[in-house]
């Protein structure tokens, strides 16, 4: 693949890889020192052959990153990528395994216990999304909503759509409230959520019942609430423009969270 030629058409480049050529170059600049550090650490262990011996990388760092971005964007098979980048399909997973942690570290999106209560001015919104997966003994769960095996991940965004936090992925049969408690994220009282977050400090809409219909003030409150919460649905739509998060996930579930964080980082980069 001639990446240099693709950069001459920014619109085409952005549609293929999800980010503009300038931001791609910016990402390469950030990744390169971390990649060199990771490679030095990998080669530090005791070796039977001299350091630097063995087969060299057939792809440059730029080509490797382009292959990873294309994979998340189109979710093509390894056979197709091997024909496109002229390498053996068995080598692609090794390229990805070495590159994924480096790219994830560049985006630096919190995934552990985080206190975002000081960011009250940002007007945060929280919600979870599910994705179909292959059935696995560990990692997936049957979702009554999707009627399929799914995996679930929670995100927190600000009013501009910037992803502030990503929870660890959990089986799809886990309730949103339970996932929120397990994520360890602490949000201010004015953070917005849906009715799944009943029992938390998060602001949720009013719910009607057969015996008690909503008053005019409650309907107005729900309208204002939904207008502020809709931003997270737009972010989910952007995330699922990456086919890896839109289609059934075929890979190992232990790698899913890493891919999810990388796509979140790419969306933040595209919005910045």
Short mmCIF file of C-alpha atoms in Angstrom, two decimals:
data_model
loop_
_atom_site.label_atom_id
_atom_site.label_comp_id
_atom_site.label_asym_id
_atom_site.label_seq_id
_atom_site.Cartn_x
_atom_site.Cartn_y
_atom_site.Cartn_z
CA UNK A 1 0.00 0.00 0.00
CA UNK A 2 1.38 3.38 -1.05
CA UNK A 3 0.64 5.52 2.02
CA UNK A 4 2.54 8.52 0.66
CA UNK A 5 0.27 8.61 -2.39
CA UNK A 6 -2.86 8.23 -0.25
CA UNK A 7 -1.83 11.26 1.81
CA UNK A 8 -2.16 13.39 -1.32
CA UNK A 9 -5.93 12.86 -1.06
CA UNK A 10 -6.80 13.77 2.58
CA UNK A 11 -10.50 12.96 2.19
CA UNK A 12 -9.80 9.46 0.89
CA UNK A 13 -7.11 8.91 3.54
CA UNK A 14 -9.53 9.95 6.30
CA UNK A 15 -12.27 7.64 5.01
CA UNK A 16 -9.88 4.68 4.90
CA UNK A 17 -8.01 5.15 8.19
CA UNK A 18 -10.41 7.31 10.23
CA UNK A 19 -8.02 10.25 10.77
CA UNK A 20 -6.53 12.95 8.58
CA UNK A 21 -2.96 12.61 7.20
CA UNK A 22 -1.65 15.38 9.50
CA UNK A 23 -3.00 13.60 12.58
CA UNK A 24 -1.62 10.30 11.29
CA UNK A 25 1.85 11.89 11.09
CA UNK A 26 1.35 13.37 14.57
CA UNK A 27 0.48 9.91 15.89
CA UNK A 28 3.58 8.39 14.27
CA UNK A 29 5.75 11.07 15.94
CA UNK A 30 4.34 10.15 19.37
CA UNK A 31 4.54 6.40 18.82
CA UNK A 32 8.09 6.18 17.43
CA UNK A 33 10.07 6.76 20.68
CA UNK A 34 7.73 4.44 22.61
CA UNK A 35 8.06 1.79 19.90
CA UNK A 36 11.86 1.95 20.04
CA UNK A 37 11.74 1.70 23.85
CA UNK A 38 9.39 -1.31 23.68
CA UNK A 39 11.61 -3.05 21.11
CA UNK A 40 14.72 -2.44 23.24
CA UNK A 41 12.93 -3.98 26.23
CA UNK A 42 11.80 -6.98 24.15
CA UNK A 43 15.36 -7.67 23.00
CA UNK A 44 16.85 -7.28 26.48
CA UNK A 45 16.22 -10.86 27.60
CA UNK A 46 18.75 -13.69 27.19
CA UNK A 47 19.06 -14.67 23.55
CA UNK A 48 20.49 -17.67 21.71
CA UNK A 49 21.46 -15.46 18.77
CA UNK A 50 23.07 -12.04 18.69
CA UNK A 51 20.94 -8.98 19.29
CA UNK A 52 19.82 -7.59 15.94
CA UNK A 53 20.07 -10.98 14.21
CA UNK A 54 17.09 -12.77 12.75
CA UNK A 55 14.49 -11.69 10.23
CA UNK A 56 13.91 -7.95 9.96
CA UNK A 57 10.50 -6.30 9.95
CA UNK A 58 9.10 -6.27 6.42
CA UNK A 59 6.85 -3.30 7.25
CA UNK A 60 7.94 0.08 8.53
CA UNK A 61 6.34 1.59 11.63
CA UNK A 62 4.20 3.80 9.38
CA UNK A 63 2.96 0.80 7.39
CA UNK A 64 2.34 -1.22 10.55
CA UNK A 65 0.22 1.57 12.05
CA UNK A 66 -1.67 2.00 8.77
CA UNK A 67 -2.42 -1.73 8.77
CA UNK A 68 -3.71 -1.57 12.36
CA UNK A 69 -5.93 1.45 11.62
CA UNK A 70 -7.29 -0.19 8.47
CA UNK A 71 -8.02 -3.34 10.47
CA UNK A 72 -10.05 -1.45 13.10
CA UNK A 73 -11.77 0.64 10.44
CA UNK A 74 -12.79 -2.13 8.03
CA UNK A 75 -12.34 -5.28 10.17
CA UNK A 76 -10.94 -7.07 7.12
CA UNK A 77 -9.59 -10.60 7.39
CA UNK A 78 -5.89 -11.23 7.87
CA UNK A 79 -5.79 -12.87 4.44
CA UNK A 80 -6.96 -9.64 2.81
CA UNK A 81 -4.47 -7.53 4.80
CA UNK A 82 -1.64 -9.90 3.88
CA UNK A 83 -2.40 -9.43 0.18
CA UNK A 84 -2.67 -5.66 0.61
CA UNK A 85 0.58 -5.20 2.55
CA UNK A 86 2.44 -8.11 0.91
CA UNK A 87 3.29 -10.07 4.06
CA UNK A 88 2.28 -13.53 5.26
CA UNK A 89 -1.07 -13.64 7.07
CA UNK A 90 0.48 -15.47 10.05
CA UNK A 91 2.75 -12.46 10.72
CA UNK A 92 -0.10 -9.95 11.03
CA UNK A 93 -1.13 -10.99 14.54
CA UNK A 94 2.49 -10.60 15.69
CA UNK A 95 2.65 -7.07 14.29
CA UNK A 96 -0.60 -6.21 16.08
CA UNK A 97 0.44 -7.82 19.38
CA UNK A 98 3.58 -5.65 19.53
CA UNK A 99 1.95 -2.46 18.30
CA UNK A 100 -1.32 -2.47 20.26
CA UNK A 101 0.10 -1.68 23.74
CA UNK A 102 2.24 1.13 22.32
CA UNK A 103 -0.70 2.79 20.55
CA UNK A 104 -2.92 2.34 23.60
CA UNK A 105 -0.35 4.06 25.84
CA UNK A 106 -0.16 7.07 23.50
CA UNK A 107 -3.88 7.86 23.88
CA UNK A 108 -3.71 7.61 27.68
CA UNK A 109 -7.45 7.22 28.31
CA UNK A 110 -8.13 6.26 31.97
CA UNK A 111 -9.47 2.73 32.36
CA UNK A 112 -8.97 2.16 36.09
CA UNK A 113 -10.54 3.74 39.18
CA UNK A 114 -10.77 7.45 38.48
CA UNK A 115 -12.32 10.39 40.34
CA UNK A 116 -13.95 12.74 37.83
CA UNK A 117 -15.99 14.66 40.39
CA UNK A 118 -13.67 17.65 40.03
CA UNK A 119 -14.67 17.82 36.34
CA UNK A 120 -18.21 18.89 37.26
CA UNK A 121 -17.97 21.85 34.90
CA UNK A 122 -17.54 19.46 31.95
CA UNK A 123 -21.11 18.09 32.31
CA UNK A 124 -20.27 14.42 31.95
CA UNK A 125 -22.49 11.71 30.46
CA UNK A 126 -22.14 7.96 31.09
CA UNK A 127 -23.55 4.94 29.27
CA UNK A 128 -22.61 1.40 28.20
CA UNK A 129 -22.63 -0.29 24.82
CA UNK A 130 -22.83 -3.96 23.84
CA UNK A 131 -21.23 -5.82 20.95
CA UNK A 132 -21.95 -9.30 19.66
CA UNK A 133 -19.14 -11.82 20.07
CA UNK A 134 -18.44 -15.46 19.45
CA UNK A 135 -19.45 -17.61 22.39
CA UNK A 136 -16.61 -17.95 24.88
CA UNK A 137 -16.33 -19.72 28.23
CA UNK A 138 -14.89 -16.53 29.72
CA UNK A 139 -15.56 -12.92 28.74
CA UNK A 140 -18.90 -13.14 26.92
CA UNK A 141 -22.42 -13.49 28.29
CA UNK A 142 -25.91 -13.97 26.89
CA UNK A 143 -27.71 -10.64 26.53
CA UNK A 144 -31.50 -10.71 26.71
CA UNK A 145 -31.55 -7.34 24.95
CA UNK A 146 -29.48 -8.45 21.94
CA UNK A 147 -30.58 -12.11 22.10
CA UNK A 148 -26.96 -13.11 21.54
CA UNK A 149 -23.58 -13.52 23.23
CA UNK A 150 -22.22 -10.02 23.83
CA UNK A 151 -19.51 -8.08 25.60
CA UNK A 152 -20.23 -4.75 27.29
CA UNK A 153 -18.11 -1.63 27.87
CA UNK A 154 -18.95 1.64 29.62
CA UNK A 155 -17.64 5.07 28.60
CA UNK A 156 -17.82 8.57 30.07
CA UNK A 157 -17.84 11.58 27.74
CA UNK A 158 -17.96 15.35 28.22
CA UNK A 159 -20.38 17.74 26.51
CA UNK A 160 -18.05 18.01 23.48
CA UNK A 161 -17.97 14.23 22.98
CA UNK A 162 -14.42 13.67 24.24
CA UNK A 163 -14.10 10.24 25.85
CA UNK A 164 -12.85 10.74 29.41
CA UNK A 165 -12.96 7.18 30.78
CA UNK A 166 -13.38 3.61 29.51
CA UNK A 167 -14.32 0.78 31.85
CA UNK A 168 -12.98 -2.73 31.65
CA UNK A 169 -15.08 -4.86 29.31
CA UNK A 170 -17.51 -7.29 30.94
CA UNK A 171 -19.88 -10.07 29.79
CA UNK A 172 -23.07 -8.78 28.20
CA UNK A 173 -25.32 -10.20 30.93
CA UNK A 174 -23.87 -7.75 33.48
CA UNK A 175 -26.25 -4.90 34.36
CA UNK A 176 -25.13 -1.33 33.62
CA UNK A 177 -25.39 -0.39 37.31
CA UNK A 178 -23.15 -3.30 38.31
CA UNK A 179 -20.66 -2.39 35.58
CA UNK A 180 -20.64 1.22 36.82
CA UNK A 181 -19.91 0.11 40.39
CA UNK A 182 -17.13 -2.22 39.21
CA UNK A 183 -15.52 0.45 37.02
CA UNK A 184 -14.57 2.51 40.08
CA UNK A 185 -15.21 5.82 38.29
CA UNK A 186 -16.62 8.60 40.49
CA UNK A 187 -18.82 11.17 38.77
CA UNK A 188 -20.35 14.45 39.98
CA UNK A 189 -24.04 14.64 40.84
CA UNK A 190 -24.83 16.56 37.65
CA UNK A 191 -23.54 13.75 35.40
CA UNK A 192 -26.23 12.37 33.09
CA UNK A 193 -27.27 8.75 32.64
CA UNK A 194 -30.29 6.69 31.65
CA UNK A 195 -32.65 4.71 33.90
CA UNK A 196 -30.13 1.85 34.14
CA UNK A 197 -28.19 4.01 36.64
CA UNK A 198 -31.02 4.12 39.16
CA UNK A 199 -29.51 3.93 42.65
CA UNK A 200 -26.40 5.98 41.84
CA UNK A 201 -25.71 9.68 42.36
CA UNK A 202 -26.09 10.27 38.60
CA UNK A 203 -29.01 12.36 37.32
CA UNK A 204 -31.52 10.12 35.51
CA UNK A 205 -34.88 10.87 33.79
CA UNK A 206 -38.27 10.42 35.43
CA UNK A 207 -40.15 7.23 34.63
CA UNK A 208 -43.90 7.01 34.20
CA UNK A 209 -46.06 4.08 35.25
CA UNK A 210 -49.57 2.81 34.59
CA UNK A 211 -50.85 4.46 37.76
CA UNK A 212 -48.78 7.66 37.66
CA UNK A 213 -48.26 9.59 34.46
CA UNK A 214 -45.57 12.24 34.21
CA UNK A 215 -46.36 15.82 35.13
CA UNK A 216 -45.56 18.68 32.74
CA UNK A 217 -42.51 19.64 34.78
CA UNK A 218 -41.23 16.04 34.69
CA UNK A 219 -41.77 15.83 30.92
CA UNK A 220 -39.83 19.10 30.51
CA UNK A 221 -37.06 17.74 32.75
CA UNK A 222 -36.81 14.56 30.65
CA UNK A 223 -36.67 16.62 27.46
CA UNK A 224 -33.80 18.74 28.76
CA UNK A 225 -32.07 15.64 30.12
CA UNK A 226 -32.24 13.80 26.77
CA UNK A 227 -30.91 16.84 24.89
CA UNK A 228 -27.80 16.82 27.07
CA UNK A 229 -27.44 13.02 27.09
CA UNK A 230 -27.72 12.59 23.31
CA UNK A 231 -24.02 13.41 22.87
CA UNK A 232 -23.04 9.95 24.10
CA UNK A 233 -25.27 8.31 21.48
CA UNK A 234 -23.44 10.34 18.84
CA UNK A 235 -20.13 9.09 20.25
CA UNK A 236 -21.36 5.48 20.08
CA UNK A 237 -22.33 6.05 16.44
CA UNK A 238 -18.82 7.37 15.76
CA UNK A 239 -17.22 4.39 17.53
CA UNK A 240 -19.29 1.97 15.48
CA UNK A 241 -18.22 3.59 12.23
CA UNK A 242 -15.18 1.39 12.96
CA UNK A 243 -16.40 -1.99 11.75
CA UNK A 244 -14.42 -3.80 14.46
CA UNK A 245 -16.88 -2.42 17.05
CA UNK A 246 -19.95 -2.69 14.79
CA UNK A 247 -19.77 -6.31 13.63
CA UNK A 248 -19.49 -9.53 15.59
CA UNK A 249 -16.08 -9.57 17.29
CA UNK A 250 -14.14 -12.58 15.99
CA UNK A 251 -10.88 -12.31 17.92
CA UNK A 252 -9.69 -13.29 21.38
CA UNK A 253 -11.71 -11.47 24.03
CA UNK A 254 -8.59 -10.71 26.08
CA UNK A 255 -7.60 -8.34 23.25
CA UNK A 256 -11.03 -6.70 22.92
CA UNK A 257 -10.56 -4.02 25.58
CA UNK A 258 -7.26 -2.94 24.06
CA UNK A 259 -8.85 -2.54 20.63
CA UNK A 260 -11.79 -0.65 22.17
CA UNK A 261 -9.46 1.85 23.88
CA UNK A 262 -7.49 2.33 20.65
CA UNK A 263 -10.68 3.13 18.71
CA UNK A 264 -11.75 5.54 21.48
CA UNK A 265 -8.36 7.25 21.22
CA UNK A 266 -8.70 7.53 17.45
CA UNK A 267 -12.15 9.11 17.84
CA UNK A 268 -10.76 11.63 20.34
CA UNK A 269 -7.91 12.40 17.95
CA UNK A 270 -10.30 12.84 15.01
CA UNK A 271 -12.47 15.24 17.07
CA UNK A 272 -9.54 17.29 18.39
#
